[in-house]
């Protein structure tokens, strides 16, 4: 950053406009200004580099005026051709200049990357002496990456990470920023390998995510190798010496050699082995891919802290610092004004908002190595750490932060239960299933093994701790092993620990006590693969085969051979239900009710009251107040269920707790605990619908933002907010509340600032929470049909078929009644259509399969179709089909989203092509029809006649 600011001074550019911090601060508010400044600065650097070229050594002389006429791409090609820049710089600029041509569609994230690319370029050319240097500039330029060993040129190290603050605990924003640098460093396509894309693919395209992780995993090994070698001043030898030889080494072997020859820590090597095992397989279950990605994140995180540590040591040991007077020195206890500026800059640099807290305090170099970074959320704090004062002055904020998944409060040891977790306990069906299995174990004379199987954060440890506390009789002669949080030795991998725990149930052994193991799919899969390779635990692995969770080949062992093994699968429990009246979730609703209950045992509510009496008030307190409204809680739960059904999302208990924090606490307070965050933008309705970057749940809710709904009511409301003289009375009647409108002072202040449109968006979102669900919405219709399908209500499910029949004929068009075009090519002179006689069909195995009660574990789709050709109709497809039935012609993108219906349509076409003997040929220019048929008693292949 010193090089950046020095260069703009030498170019006589105003720092208030072109300064690094200023450009970062402008992102989001004026992206077009940022792009213009970047382009102008890039142009001036191009000219400086061009003027430094010695054309006496070349036969081709290029004039400056001609150079200025070239495009940015051509200019940098010339600079590279004449050795004015390195290839590394050329690669950075090649991606940078892309943003200059798309100012209107630029994203915040892309701009942050672009600024950092230009910074990389400026730092790289700082030693070319192109600028009038002062002693201080020369001293600063020596800070880059000094080293004393003779192998420094052989290490492929990252550029400076000084602009990424060092957090106490890793969070998504820091990880994503480092991920961007990692991708750029290895010249990978940022659009194909960016963090948020792969994280999304883990959920929706796990096979694709594995392929991308396979590529990144290899580069991760190369990066780790270079930093290990640099830290020990080792020469990188064969097979790592050349890219050609390295290419012939498998990724698994590469990590093994890094461990054996360069001293990779054992815990990292075990992580790498676990990842390698899964990457070798195809069609890995989604939950396993999620666990592998989490392990991959941990490896990247460890690399980040290694890089920060080694760069910190270099800067401390080798940099020549400018002389600074004591008056100008900045101590760790920075002033509030400076702290606010730095925190604002950090917010902009790390372009997406995390749910984990950020601690961007200033650290002295000698304490840098003492910082303990805990990657896993399942950590155990010492008693001393618990006594440390919180950075939050508000007791309420301390308590509400306890819900967050990065908090120790949400991580439970299977052998103990805290008072907070005890209060928050909500009974579920999975609890009753677990109790039943434990009772069976107690009644058995032979020791039994019970697996509590699921994903991270779904409540396995909490349930064990709760049952052990409330029903200790179920655990007589029972050993509990919580695989997610326990290990015998730090140097032992999880598989070795699990082998020791389960050894009594190995083939040929006789167990002496019951064992309960709470384990995630990923850990179980690793253990399963390891034992398959070793040929051990054959009975146990056959039992896993019989569960059909890792492969489709079931064990041929008899069921009674597994009488000592039992499983409770947490992934099969859905947290919501569907009734005739709509959707609901007793589990989510009870959690929200407990959090907001005005009771003495509710620590969160009591803390809120205490802050209120002590006049410690923030926007988080205001949001909590709105969350006390029962109708608001009901609508929030309905919206979450909408997202779950629409996106086929699995929301764990821990993710739901984290969502509640996102709903109450603005990111501004997470970044700066002293902030009150008083603004309409930080109100609960806006946090719910307008912050897709904070979590997958909020991403899904953003797609349901009522502001996006185009109807006359919203248009009228927006116009009235601009026009109404007595806005308060008008809004009270529109929203339908008694007394003051929630966040009254904040929307009135926004009006005084002429932010009428922001007020309109807030009101639309607030109204969505205070009013009942729209019964005419796509979601309401789909839920009604979903319930009718599984309950076997024929008169309701029959309503779907007229819509489907209409869509079939409109999907690619219909020249006349009961005819559908075979293709959608509108450019051809002739189009072929086929007659269809559609007969409604359903999947009768699923239809009416729920005889009693509400739907608690149904699928997210309805299986139906025509003429015994069925397809799965889910909510997203239903939304598209309703649009088509209303006259909308699907574009290529929508056809891609509706691929299951496209396949269904093609199967219908083929079915009727084989069945029908007549086709209709349409001459598009004249709209003339010709009937093509196959004659019975004619030598001609077809008869054609005009109709």
PDB file of N, CA, C and O in Angstrom, residues 38-92:
ATOM      1  N   UNK A  38      -9.458   3.412 -11.555  1.00  0.00           N
ATOM      2  CA  UNK A  38      -8.564   2.295 -11.834  1.00  0.00           C
ATOM      3  C   UNK A  38      -8.030   2.361 -13.261  1.00  0.00           C
ATOM      4  O   UNK A  38      -6.835   2.148 -13.515  1.00  0.00           O
ATOM      5  N   UNK A  39      -8.940   2.655 -14.195  1.00  0.00           N
ATOM      6  CA  UNK A  39      -8.514   2.708 -15.597  1.00  0.00           C
ATOM      7  C   UNK A  39      -7.548   3.856 -15.835  1.00  0.00           C
ATOM      8  O   UNK A  39      -6.544   3.715 -16.545  1.00  0.00           O
ATOM      9  N   UNK A  40      -7.816   5.015 -15.227  1.00  0.00           N
ATOM     10  CA  UNK A  40      -6.939   6.171 -15.405  1.00  0.00           C
ATOM     11  C   UNK A  40      -5.552   5.887 -14.825  1.00  0.00           C
ATOM     12  O   UNK A  40      -4.528   6.173 -15.456  1.00  0.00           O
ATOM     13  N   UNK A  41      -5.524   5.292 -13.630  1.00  0.00           N
ATOM     14  CA  UNK A  41      -4.246   4.977 -12.998  1.00  0.00           C
ATOM     15  C   UNK A  41      -3.493   3.923 -13.804  1.00  0.00           C
ATOM     16  O   UNK A  41      -2.273   4.012 -13.995  1.00  0.00           O
ATOM     17  N   UNK A  42      -4.207   2.945 -14.309  1.00  0.00           N
ATOM     18  CA  UNK A  42      -3.580   1.915 -15.138  1.00  0.00           C
ATOM     19  C   UNK A  42      -2.987   2.518 -16.403  1.00  0.00           C
ATOM     20  O   UNK A  42      -1.870   2.165 -16.823  1.00  0.00           O
ATOM     21  N   UNK A  43      -3.702   3.439 -17.020  1.00  0.00           N
ATOM     22  CA  UNK A  43      -3.220   4.103 -18.244  1.00  0.00           C
ATOM     23  C   UNK A  43      -1.918   4.847 -17.990  1.00  0.00           C
ATOM     24  O   UNK A  43      -0.970   4.770 -18.781  1.00  0.00           O
ATOM     25  N   UNK A  44      -1.863   5.575 -16.878  1.00  0.00           N
ATOM     26  CA  UNK A  44      -0.656   6.346 -16.564  1.00  0.00           C
ATOM     27  C   UNK A  44       0.527   5.421 -16.269  1.00  0.00           C
ATOM     28  O   UNK A  44       1.674   5.731 -16.626  1.00  0.00           O
ATOM     29  N   UNK A  45       0.275   4.292 -15.657  1.00  0.00           N
ATOM     30  CA  UNK A  45       1.348   3.324 -15.396  1.00  0.00           C
ATOM     31  C   UNK A  45       1.819   2.706 -16.710  1.00  0.00           C
ATOM     32  O   UNK A  45       3.020   2.479 -16.914  1.00  0.00           O
ATOM     33  N   UNK A  46       0.882   2.464 -17.633  1.00  0.00           N
ATOM     34  CA  UNK A  46       1.253   1.942 -18.952  1.00  0.00           C
ATOM     35  C   UNK A  46       2.233   2.881 -19.648  1.00  0.00           C
ATOM     36  O   UNK A  46       3.238   2.450 -20.229  1.00  0.00           O
ATOM     37  N   UNK A  47       1.943   4.183 -19.586  1.00  0.00           N
ATOM     38  CA  UNK A  47       2.798   5.175 -20.250  1.00  0.00           C
ATOM     39  C   UNK A  47       4.177   5.212 -19.606  1.00  0.00           C
ATOM     40  O   UNK A  47       5.212   5.271 -20.287  1.00  0.00           O
ATOM     41  N   UNK A  48       4.229   5.195 -18.273  1.00  0.00           N
ATOM     42  CA  UNK A  48       5.514   5.205 -17.577  1.00  0.00           C
ATOM     43  C   UNK A  48       6.367   3.996 -17.960  1.00  0.00           C
ATOM     44  O   UNK A  48       7.572   4.113 -18.219  1.00  0.00           O
ATOM     45  N   UNK A  49       5.744   2.842 -17.995  1.00  0.00           N
ATOM     46  CA  UNK A  49       6.477   1.636 -18.373  1.00  0.00           C
ATOM     47  C   UNK A  49       6.941   1.708 -19.826  1.00  0.00           C
ATOM     48  O   UNK A  49       8.050   1.276 -20.166  1.00  0.00           O
ATOM     49  N   UNK A  50       6.094   2.260 -20.684  1.00  0.00           N
ATOM     50  CA  UNK A  50       6.447   2.376 -22.110  1.00  0.00           C
ATOM     51  C   UNK A  50       7.639   3.303 -22.294  1.00  0.00           C
ATOM     52  O   UNK A  50       8.562   3.015 -23.066  1.00  0.00           O
ATOM     53  N   UNK A  51       7.638   4.433 -21.579  1.00  0.00           N
ATOM     54  CA  UNK A  51       8.725   5.410 -21.727  1.00  0.00           C
ATOM     55  C   UNK A  51      10.054   4.862 -21.222  1.00  0.00           C
ATOM     56  O   UNK A  51      11.119   5.370 -21.575  1.00  0.00           O
ATOM     57  N   UNK A  52       9.990   3.816 -20.386  1.00  0.00           N
ATOM     58  CA  UNK A  52      11.234   3.236 -19.867  1.00  0.00           C
ATOM     59  C   UNK A  52      11.835   2.191 -20.801  1.00  0.00           C
ATOM     60  O   UNK A  52      12.940   1.706 -20.549  1.00  0.00           O
ATOM     61  N   UNK A  53      11.127   1.845 -21.893  1.00  0.00           N
ATOM     62  CA  UNK A  53      11.631   0.835 -22.826  1.00  0.00           C
ATOM     63  C   UNK A  53      12.799   1.398 -23.635  1.00  0.00           C
ATOM     64  O   UNK A  53      12.738   2.522 -24.136  1.00  0.00           O
ATOM     65  N   UNK A  54      13.842   0.617 -23.762  1.00  0.00           N
ATOM     66  CA  UNK A  54      15.000   1.008 -24.574  1.00  0.00           C
ATOM     67  C   UNK A  54      14.809   0.457 -25.990  1.00  0.00           C
ATOM     68  O   UNK A  54      15.108  -0.699 -26.273  1.00  0.00           O
ATOM     69  N   UNK A  55      14.298   1.316 -26.888  1.00  0.00           N
ATOM     70  CA  UNK A  55      14.033   0.870 -28.259  1.00  0.00           C
ATOM     71  C   UNK A  55      15.308   0.782 -29.103  1.00  0.00           C
ATOM     72  O   UNK A  55      15.263   0.334 -30.253  1.00  0.00           O
ATOM     73  N   UNK A  56      16.442   1.246 -28.557  1.00  0.00           N
ATOM     74  CA  UNK A  56      17.699   1.136 -29.314  1.00  0.00           C
ATOM     75  C   UNK A  56      18.102  -0.325 -29.510  1.00  0.00           C
ATOM     76  O   UNK A  56      18.868  -0.649 -30.406  1.00  0.00           O
ATOM     77  N   UNK A  57      17.568  -1.185 -28.634  1.00  0.00           N
ATOM     78  CA  UNK A  57      17.891  -2.615 -28.743  1.00  0.00           C
ATOM     79  C   UNK A  57      16.910  -3.354 -29.638  1.00  0.00           C
ATOM     80  O   UNK A  57      16.955  -4.573 -29.728  1.00  0.00           O
ATOM     81  N   UNK A  58      16.003  -2.625 -30.261  1.00  0.00           N
ATOM     82  CA  UNK A  58      14.987  -3.272 -31.083  1.00  0.00           C
ATOM     83  C   UNK A  58      14.919  -2.628 -32.451  1.00  0.00           C
ATOM     84  O   UNK A  58      15.221  -1.447 -32.614  1.00  0.00           O
ATOM     85  N   UNK A  59      14.514  -3.431 -33.420  1.00  0.00           N
ATOM     86  CA  UNK A  59      14.362  -2.922 -34.785  1.00  0.00           C
ATOM     87  C   UNK A  59      13.041  -2.196 -34.968  1.00  0.00           C
ATOM     88  O   UNK A  59      12.875  -1.435 -35.917  1.00  0.00           O
ATOM     89  N   UNK A  60      12.080  -2.461 -34.131  1.00  0.00           N
ATOM     90  CA  UNK A  60      10.750  -1.873 -34.268  1.00  0.00           C
ATOM     91  C   UNK A  60      10.601  -0.709 -33.300  1.00  0.00           C
ATOM     92  O   UNK A  60      10.686  -0.885 -32.079  1.00  0.00           O
ATOM     93  N   UNK A  61      10.403   0.471 -33.836  1.00  0.00           N
ATOM     94  CA  UNK A  61      10.210   1.655 -33.019  1.00  0.00           C
ATOM     95  C   UNK A  61       8.724   2.002 -32.972  1.00  0.00           C
ATOM     96  O   UNK A  61       8.085   2.150 -34.010  1.00  0.00           O
ATOM     97  N   UNK A  62       8.183   2.127 -31.785  1.00  0.00           N
ATOM     98  CA  UNK A  62       6.769   2.478 -31.608  1.00  0.00           C
ATOM     99  C   UNK A  62       6.708   3.853 -30.959  1.00  0.00           C
ATOM    100  O   UNK A  62       7.359   4.107 -29.942  1.00  0.00           O
ATOM    101  N   UNK A  63       5.947   4.747 -31.582  1.00  0.00           N
ATOM    102  CA  UNK A  63       5.809   6.099 -31.052  1.00  0.00           C
ATOM    103  C   UNK A  63       4.795   6.101 -29.905  1.00  0.00           C
ATOM    104  O   UNK A  63       3.856   5.303 -29.855  1.00  0.00           O
ATOM    105  N   UNK A  64       4.984   7.036 -28.991  1.00  0.00           N
ATOM    106  CA  UNK A  64       4.114   7.137 -27.826  1.00  0.00           C
ATOM    107  C   UNK A  64       2.666   7.397 -28.233  1.00  0.00           C
ATOM    108  O   UNK A  64       1.733   6.811 -27.653  1.00  0.00           O
ATOM    109  N   UNK A  65       2.467   8.274 -29.229  1.00  0.00           N
ATOM    110  CA  UNK A  65       1.098   8.572 -29.660  1.00  0.00           C
ATOM    111  C   UNK A  65       0.418   7.320 -30.213  1.00  0.00           C
ATOM    112  O   UNK A  65      -0.783   7.102 -29.996  1.00  0.00           O
ATOM    113  N   UNK A  66       1.205   6.499 -30.951  1.00  0.00           N
ATOM    114  CA  UNK A  66       0.640   5.247 -31.452  1.00  0.00           C
ATOM    115  C   UNK A  66       0.309   4.311 -30.298  1.00  0.00           C
ATOM    116  O   UNK A  66      -0.719   3.624 -30.304  1.00  0.00           O
ATOM    117  N   UNK A  67       1.197   4.284 -29.306  1.00  0.00           N
ATOM    118  CA  UNK A  67       0.977   3.431 -28.146  1.00  0.00           C
ATOM    119  C   UNK A  67      -0.313   3.817 -27.418  1.00  0.00           C
ATOM    120  O   UNK A  67      -1.085   2.951 -26.989  1.00  0.00           O
ATOM    121  N   UNK A  68      -0.556   5.121 -27.289  1.00  0.00           N
ATOM    122  CA  UNK A  68      -1.766   5.586 -26.607  1.00  0.00           C
ATOM    123  C   UNK A  68      -3.035   5.175 -27.363  1.00  0.00           C
ATOM    124  O   UNK A  68      -4.093   5.000 -26.747  1.00  0.00           O
ATOM    125  N   UNK A  69      -2.935   5.019 -28.683  1.00  0.00           N
ATOM    126  CA  UNK A  69      -4.112   4.674 -29.478  1.00  0.00           C
ATOM    127  C   UNK A  69      -4.500   3.199 -29.351  1.00  0.00           C
ATOM    128  O   UNK A  69      -5.614   2.816 -29.699  1.00  0.00           O
ATOM    129  N   UNK A  70      -3.574   2.389 -28.857  1.00  0.00           N
ATOM    130  CA  UNK A  70      -3.862   0.965 -28.724  1.00  0.00           C
ATOM    131  C   UNK A  70      -4.826   0.716 -27.557  1.00  0.00           C
ATOM    132  O   UNK A  70      -4.956   1.542 -26.640  1.00  0.00           O
ATOM    133  N   UNK A  71      -5.470  -0.423 -27.599  1.00  0.00           N
ATOM    134  CA  UNK A  71      -6.307  -0.842 -26.472  1.00  0.00           C
ATOM    135  C   UNK A  71      -5.422  -1.216 -25.291  1.00  0.00           C
ATOM    136  O   UNK A  71      -4.210  -1.417 -25.430  1.00  0.00           O
ATOM    137  N   UNK A  72      -6.041  -1.325 -24.112  1.00  0.00           N
ATOM    138  CA  UNK A  72      -5.270  -1.737 -22.936  1.00  0.00           C
ATOM    139  C   UNK A  72      -4.606  -3.095 -23.165  1.00  0.00           C
ATOM    140  O   UNK A  72      -3.434  -3.282 -22.817  1.00  0.00           O
ATOM    141  N   UNK A  73      -5.336  -4.008 -23.758  1.00  0.00           N
ATOM    142  CA  UNK A  73      -4.793  -5.347 -23.986  1.00  0.00           C
ATOM    143  C   UNK A  73      -3.549  -5.289 -24.859  1.00  0.00           C
ATOM    144  O   UNK A  73      -2.526  -5.918 -24.552  1.00  0.00           O
ATOM    145  N   UNK A  74      -3.621  -4.520 -25.954  1.00  0.00           N
ATOM    146  CA  UNK A  74      -2.494  -4.410 -26.874  1.00  0.00           C
ATOM    147  C   UNK A  74      -1.306  -3.726 -26.200  1.00  0.00           C
ATOM    148  O   UNK A  74      -0.149  -4.128 -26.400  1.00  0.00           O
ATOM    149  N   UNK A  75      -1.572  -2.703 -25.372  1.00  0.00           N
ATOM    150  CA  UNK A  75      -0.475  -1.998 -24.695  1.00  0.00           C
ATOM    151  C   UNK A  75       0.318  -2.950 -23.803  1.00  0.00           C
ATOM    152  O   UNK A  75       1.560  -2.959 -23.813  1.00  0.00           O
ATOM    153  N   UNK A  76      -0.387  -3.763 -23.033  1.00  0.00           N
ATOM    154  CA  UNK A  76       0.311  -4.666 -22.107  1.00  0.00           C
ATOM    155  C   UNK A  76       1.000  -5.801 -22.853  1.00  0.00           C
ATOM    156  O   UNK A  76       2.030  -6.326 -22.394  1.00  0.00           O
ATOM    157  N   UNK A  77       0.475  -6.168 -24.017  1.00  0.00           N
ATOM    158  CA  UNK A  77       1.180  -7.149 -24.849  1.00  0.00           C
ATOM    159  C   UNK A  77       2.514  -6.579 -25.319  1.00  0.00           C
ATOM    160  O   UNK A  77       3.541  -7.277 -25.336  1.00  0.00           O
ATOM    161  N   UNK A  78       2.500  -5.300 -25.691  1.00  0.00           N
ATOM    162  CA  UNK A  78       3.749  -4.636 -26.126  1.00  0.00           C
ATOM    163  C   UNK A  78       4.735  -4.560 -24.966  1.00  0.00           C
ATOM    164  O   UNK A  78       5.935  -4.846 -25.122  1.00  0.00           O
ATOM    165  N   UNK A  79       4.239  -4.185 -23.785  1.00  0.00           N
ATOM    166  CA  UNK A  79       5.114  -4.066 -22.628  1.00  0.00           C
ATOM    167  C   UNK A  79       5.746  -5.413 -22.277  1.00  0.00           C
ATOM    168  O   UNK A  79       6.921  -5.482 -21.903  1.00  0.00           O
ATOM    169  N   UNK A  80       4.971  -6.459 -22.415  1.00  0.00           N
ATOM    170  CA  UNK A  80       5.509  -7.796 -22.129  1.00  0.00           C
ATOM    171  C   UNK A  80       6.506  -8.220 -23.206  1.00  0.00           C
ATOM    172  O   UNK A  80       7.558  -8.803 -22.917  1.00  0.00           O
ATOM    173  N   UNK A  81       6.170  -7.904 -24.451  1.00  0.00           N
ATOM    174  CA  UNK A  81       7.046  -8.275 -25.567  1.00  0.00           C
ATOM    175  C   UNK A  81       8.414  -7.612 -25.437  1.00  0.00           C
ATOM    176  O   UNK A  81       9.443  -8.206 -25.774  1.00  0.00           O
ATOM    177  N   UNK A  82       8.451  -6.374 -24.910  1.00  0.00           N
ATOM    178  CA  UNK A  82       9.711  -5.638 -24.784  1.00  0.00           C
ATOM    179  C   UNK A  82      10.313  -5.767 -23.381  1.00  0.00           C
ATOM    180  O   UNK A  82      11.135  -4.949 -22.975  1.00  0.00           O
ATOM    181  N   UNK A  83       9.864  -6.800 -22.639  1.00  0.00           N
ATOM    182  CA  UNK A  83      10.438  -7.127 -21.327  1.00  0.00           C
ATOM    183  C   UNK A  83      10.288  -6.000 -20.302  1.00  0.00           C
ATOM    184  O   UNK A  83      11.091  -5.884 -19.370  1.00  0.00           O
ATOM    185  N   UNK A  84       9.288  -5.165 -20.500  1.00  0.00           N
ATOM    186  CA  UNK A  84       9.041  -4.110 -19.511  1.00  0.00           C
ATOM    187  C   UNK A  84       8.353  -4.651 -18.268  1.00  0.00           C
ATOM    188  O   UNK A  84       8.395  -4.026 -17.211  1.00  0.00           O
ATOM    189  N   UNK A  85       7.700  -5.790 -18.410  1.00  0.00           N
ATOM    190  CA  UNK A  85       7.027  -6.436 -17.287  1.00  0.00           C
ATOM    191  C   UNK A  85       7.303  -7.933 -17.337  1.00  0.00           C
ATOM    192  O   UNK A  85       7.666  -8.459 -18.392  1.00  0.00           O
ATOM    193  N   UNK A  86       7.093  -8.587 -16.215  1.00  0.00           N
ATOM    194  CA  UNK A  86       7.222 -10.035 -16.172  1.00  0.00           C
ATOM    195  C   UNK A  86       5.911 -10.684 -16.598  1.00  0.00           C
ATOM    196  O   UNK A  86       4.869 -10.024 -16.673  1.00  0.00           O
ATOM    197  N   UNK A  87       5.995 -11.986 -16.830  1.00  0.00           N
ATOM    198  CA  UNK A  87       4.773 -12.706 -17.204  1.00  0.00           C
ATOM    199  C   UNK A  87       3.756 -12.701 -16.060  1.00  0.00           C
ATOM    200  O   UNK A  87       2.549 -12.649 -16.288  1.00  0.00           O
ATOM    201  N   UNK A  88       4.256 -12.749 -14.816  1.00  0.00           N
ATOM    202  CA  UNK A  88       3.351 -12.727 -13.661  1.00  0.00           C
ATOM    203  C   UNK A  88       2.538 -11.431 -13.635  1.00  0.00           C
ATOM    204  O   UNK A  88       1.326 -11.440 -13.370  1.00  0.00           O
ATOM    205  N   UNK A  89       3.200 -10.315 -13.920  1.00  0.00           N
ATOM    206  CA  UNK A  89       2.497  -9.033 -13.973  1.00  0.00           C
ATOM    207  C   UNK A  89       1.507  -9.017 -15.131  1.00  0.00           C
ATOM    208  O   UNK A  89       0.365  -8.562 -14.994  1.00  0.00           O
ATOM    209  N   UNK A  90       1.941  -9.545 -16.273  1.00  0.00           N
ATOM    210  CA  UNK A  90       1.054  -9.577 -17.436  1.00  0.00           C
ATOM    211  C   UNK A  90      -0.218 -10.370 -17.154  1.00  0.00           C
ATOM    212  O   UNK A  90      -1.312  -9.986 -17.555  1.00  0.00           O
ATOM    213  N   UNK A  91      -0.086 -11.492 -16.435  1.00  0.00           N
ATOM    214  CA  UNK A  91      -1.257 -12.302 -16.084  1.00  0.00           C
ATOM    215  C   UNK A  91      -2.228 -11.506 -15.212  1.00  0.00           C
ATOM    216  O   UNK A  91      -3.446 -11.561 -15.404  1.00  0.00           O
ATOM    217  N   UNK A  92      -1.683 -10.763 -14.260  1.00  0.00           N
ATOM    218  CA  UNK A  92      -2.550  -9.984 -13.368  1.00  0.00           C
ATOM    219  C   UNK A  92      -3.304  -8.896 -14.144  1.00  0.00           C
ATOM    220  O   UNK A  92      -4.510  -8.712 -13.966  1.00  0.00           O
TER     221      UNK A  92
END
